[in-house]
Coordinates of C-alpha atoms and ligand atoms in Angstrom, one line a residue:
M184 CA 44.8 109.0 176.3
T185 CA 44.3 107.7 179.8
E186 CA 47.7 107.2 181.3
L187 CA 47.5 104.2 183.6
M188 CA 49.3 104.9 186.8
I189 CA 50.5 102.1 189.0
C190 CA 51.9 102.5 192.5
H191 CA 54.6 100.1 193.5
C192 CA 53.1 99.3 196.9
R193 CA 53.9 96.2 198.8
H194 CA 52.7 95.0 202.1
H195 CA 55.5 94.5 204.6
P196 CA 57.1 91.2 203.8
D197 CA 57.2 90.2 207.5
S198 CA 53.5 89.9 208.4
H199 CA 54.3 89.1 212.0
L200 CA 56.3 92.3 212.5
S201 CA 53.8 94.3 210.6
H202 CA 50.9 92.9 212.6
A203 CA 52.7 93.6 215.9
A204 CA 53.3 97.2 214.9
A205 CA 49.7 97.6 213.7
V206 CA 48.2 96.3 216.9
R207 CA 50.6 98.2 219.2
E208 CA 49.6 101.5 217.4
N209 CA 45.9 100.7 217.3
P210 CA 44.4 97.6 219.0
A211 CA 41.4 97.8 216.7
N212 CA 43.6 96.7 213.8
A213 CA 43.6 93.2 215.2
A214 CA 39.8 92.9 215.1
S215 CA 39.6 92.4 211.4
K216 CA 41.9 89.4 211.3
G217 CA 40.2 87.2 208.8
Q218 CA 40.0 83.5 208.2
G219 CA 40.9 83.8 204.5
N220 CA 44.6 83.2 204.0
R221 CA 45.9 83.1 200.5
R222 CA 49.4 83.9 201.4
K223 CA 51.4 81.1 202.9
R224 CA 53.0 82.0 206.3
S225 CA 50.6 84.9 206.4
I226 CA 48.8 85.5 209.7
G227 CA 45.6 86.6 207.9
Y228 CA 44.1 89.9 207.1
F229 CA 44.5 92.8 209.5
D230 CA 44.1 96.6 209.2
K231 CA 47.0 99.1 209.4
F232 CA 45.2 102.2 210.6
W233 CA 46.8 104.8 212.9
S234 CA 45.4 105.4 216.3
P235 CA 42.4 107.8 215.9
G236 CA 43.1 111.3 217.3
R237 CA 46.8 111.3 216.8
T238 CA 49.0 113.6 214.9
L239 CA 51.1 112.2 212.0
R240 CA 54.3 114.0 211.5
I241 CA 55.4 114.4 207.9
T242 CA 59.1 114.9 206.9
F243 CA 61.1 114.9 203.7
V244 CA 64.2 112.8 203.6
N245 CA 65.8 114.5 200.6
D246 CA 66.4 118.2 199.9
A247 CA 63.0 119.1 198.5
E248 CA 62.0 122.6 197.4
E249 CA 59.8 124.4 200.0
S250 CA 57.1 124.9 197.4
L251 CA 57.0 121.2 196.6
K252 CA 56.7 120.3 200.3
Q253 CA 53.9 122.8 200.8
A254 CA 52.0 121.6 197.7
I255 CA 52.3 117.9 198.8
F256 CA 51.2 118.9 202.3
A257 CA 48.2 120.8 201.0
A258 CA 47.1 117.9 198.8
A259 CA 47.5 115.4 201.7
C260 CA 45.4 117.7 203.9
K261 CA 42.4 117.1 201.6
W262 CA 41.8 113.9 203.7
L263 CA 41.7 115.7 207.0
P264 CA 38.0 116.6 207.0
Y265 CA 37.1 112.9 206.9
V266 CA 39.6 111.5 209.5
N267 CA 40.2 112.1 213.2
L268 CA 43.9 112.8 212.6
S269 CA 46.1 115.8 212.3
F270 CA 49.1 116.3 210.0
E271 CA 52.2 118.2 211.0
L272 CA 54.9 119.2 208.6
V273 CA 58.2 118.9 210.5
A274 CA 61.9 119.6 209.8
D275 CA 63.6 117.7 207.1
D276 CA 64.9 114.2 207.9
D277 CA 63.1 114.0 211.2
D278 CA 63.7 110.5 212.4
D279 CA 60.7 110.4 214.7
S280 CA 58.2 111.3 211.9
E281 CA 55.6 108.7 210.9
I282 CA 55.5 109.6 207.2
K283 CA 58.9 110.0 205.5
I284 CA 58.7 111.2 201.9
Y285 CA 61.4 111.0 199.2
T286 CA 60.8 113.2 196.2
G287 CA 64.0 112.7 194.3
G288 CA 62.8 109.9 191.9
T289 CA 61.1 109.8 188.5
P290 CA 57.5 111.1 187.8
E291 CA 56.3 107.5 187.2
L292 CA 57.5 106.2 190.6
N293 CA 55.0 106.9 193.3
Y294 CA 54.1 104.7 196.3
S295 CA 53.5 104.5 200.0
V296 CA 53.7 101.7 202.5
Y297 CA 50.3 100.9 204.0
G298 CA 49.4 102.8 207.2
T299 CA 51.3 101.5 210.2
D300 CA 53.8 99.6 208.1
A301 CA 55.6 102.9 208.2
L302 CA 56.6 102.2 211.8
T303 CA 58.5 99.1 210.7
S304 CA 60.3 100.5 207.7
A305 CA 63.7 102.2 207.6
G306 CA 64.1 105.2 205.3
A307 CA 61.3 106.7 203.2
S308 CA 57.8 105.4 203.7
M309 CA 56.5 107.2 200.7
V310 CA 58.0 108.1 197.3
L311 CA 56.5 110.9 195.2
G312 CA 57.9 111.6 191.8
V313 CA 55.1 113.9 190.7
T314 CA 55.5 117.6 190.7
P315 CA 52.9 120.4 191.0
D316 CA 53.2 121.3 187.3
M317 CA 51.9 117.9 186.4
E318 CA 48.2 117.4 185.8
S319 CA 48.3 114.2 187.9
F320 CA 50.0 115.8 190.9
E321 CA 47.1 116.3 193.3
R322 CA 45.3 113.1 192.7
T323 CA 48.5 111.1 192.9
V324 CA 49.4 112.7 196.3
I325 CA 45.9 112.1 197.6
H326 CA 46.0 108.5 196.4
E327 CA 49.4 107.8 198.0
F328 CA 48.3 109.4 201.3
G329 CA 45.2 107.2 201.1
H330 CA 47.6 104.2 201.3
A331 CA 49.6 106.0 204.1
L332 CA 46.3 106.1 206.1
G333 CA 45.8 102.4 205.5
A334 CA 43.5 102.3 202.5
E335 CA 44.1 99.7 199.8
H336 CA 43.2 99.8 196.1
E337 CA 39.5 100.1 195.3
H338 CA 39.9 98.1 192.1
Q339 CA 41.0 95.2 194.4
H340 CA 37.9 95.5 196.6
P341 CA 36.4 92.0 197.3
D342 CA 33.3 93.0 195.2
A343 CA 35.1 94.6 192.3
N344 CA 34.2 92.3 189.5
I345 CA 36.4 93.9 186.8
P346 CA 36.3 91.8 183.6
W347 CA 40.1 92.1 183.1
D348 CA 41.6 90.7 179.9
I349 CA 44.5 89.3 181.9
P350 CA 47.0 88.6 179.2
K351 CA 46.5 92.1 177.8
V352 CA 46.9 93.6 181.3
Y353 CA 50.3 91.8 181.7
E354 CA 51.3 92.8 178.2
H355 CA 50.4 96.5 178.8
Y356 CA 52.3 96.8 182.0
A357 CA 55.3 94.8 180.7
S358 CA 55.6 97.4 177.9
K359 CA 56.1 100.0 180.7
G360 CA 58.7 97.8 182.4
I361 CA 56.4 96.7 185.2
D362 CA 56.8 93.1 186.2
K363 CA 54.1 90.5 186.7
A364 CA 54.4 90.3 190.5
T365 CA 53.8 94.1 190.8
V366 CA 50.8 93.8 188.5
D367 CA 49.4 90.9 190.5
E368 CA 49.9 92.7 193.8
N369 CA 48.7 96.2 192.7
V370 CA 46.2 95.5 189.9
L371 CA 44.7 92.0 189.8
A372 CA 44.7 90.6 193.3
R373 CA 41.5 90.9 195.3
I374 CA 41.7 92.0 198.9
E375 CA 40.2 89.8 201.6
N376 CA 37.1 90.9 203.5
S377 CA 37.7 92.7 206.7
S378 CA 35.4 94.0 209.4
L379 CA 36.0 97.6 208.4
R380 CA 35.7 97.1 204.7
K381 CA 31.9 97.1 204.7
V382 CA 31.7 100.1 202.5
P383 CA 30.5 98.9 199.0
Y384 CA 32.8 98.9 196.0
D385 CA 33.0 102.3 194.3
R386 CA 34.4 102.8 190.9
H387 CA 34.7 106.6 191.6
S388 CA 37.2 106.1 194.5
I389 CA 40.5 108.0 194.4
M390 CA 42.0 104.6 195.3
H391 CA 40.8 103.1 192.0
Y392 CA 43.1 103.0 189.1
P393 CA 41.9 104.0 185.7
V394 CA 40.9 100.9 183.7
L395 CA 41.4 101.1 180.0
Q396 CA 38.6 99.5 177.9
A397 CA 41.3 97.8 175.9
L398 CA 42.3 95.9 179.0
T399 CA 38.9 94.5 179.7
Q400 CA 36.5 92.1 178.1
G401 CA 33.4 93.7 176.7
D402 CA 32.4 97.3 177.4
W403 CA 34.0 98.2 180.7
E404 CA 36.2 101.0 181.7
V405 CA 36.9 103.5 184.5
G406 CA 38.3 107.0 183.8
I407 CA 40.7 109.0 186.0
N408 CA 39.3 109.6 189.4
S409 CA 40.7 112.9 190.7
Q410 CA 38.7 113.5 193.9
I411 CA 38.0 111.8 197.2
S412 CA 34.7 110.1 196.6
E413 CA 31.7 109.8 199.0
K414 CA 32.8 106.1 199.6
D415 CA 36.3 107.2 200.4
K416 CA 35.0 109.6 203.0
A417 CA 32.7 107.0 204.5
F418 CA 35.6 104.5 204.7
M419 CA 37.9 107.0 206.4
R420 CA 35.2 108.0 208.9
L421 CA 34.9 104.3 209.8
A422 CA 38.7 103.9 210.1
Y423 CA 39.2 107.1 212.1
P424 CA 36.1 107.8 214.1
H425 CA 35.8 110.8 216.4
D426 CA 34.5 108.7 219.3
Ligands
LIG1717 ZN1 48.0 102.8 194.9

């Protein structure tokens, strides 16, 4: 049985604050500000990528086991060959760290804020409930770190024409206690075009949720993607170039 994961990601509610932080960190983030504007009082689409070449410090805000910290760090580092960034694991509860991880929740609760939104949030920027004994551990950590590097969901790509059976999607997630707003934001909504998102839609992306056939019309499904795809690599190389 394909277990559908959902990460409870939300963009920062204050888009002006979020935009200011994104542009201060990396002026290139402003360049993709689009015309499309579905959200009222939004200032349009912009990217939330870190400044290429920098080191992101990773800290744990709760008392996590050393073995868990090392396993999370190792999985996160799978992105490093494709980005011009470094990761550094620093002492617990280091206030200056860019990525602050809380591991004390439940296995189902995993999320990260998007990229530079971490600069605007107090407390943990990422929650990881998975543990290394779980089959879903590595792919979940890689997926959440994809968000921490500014990637959004691939199933929400502007060209993802997933034939969702929408009432069944709501019903499915409601049975897991997930509300409609979270489903809208993390499953159904399409992301607006940006200058950097010129990499074609890829159903094999680690940022794509599994799609159950029962939740689509006709013969359409996506299995569990466990690895960084060629598209994911291309996207990250665009976001974090070496020059
Ligand atoms: Zn996600």
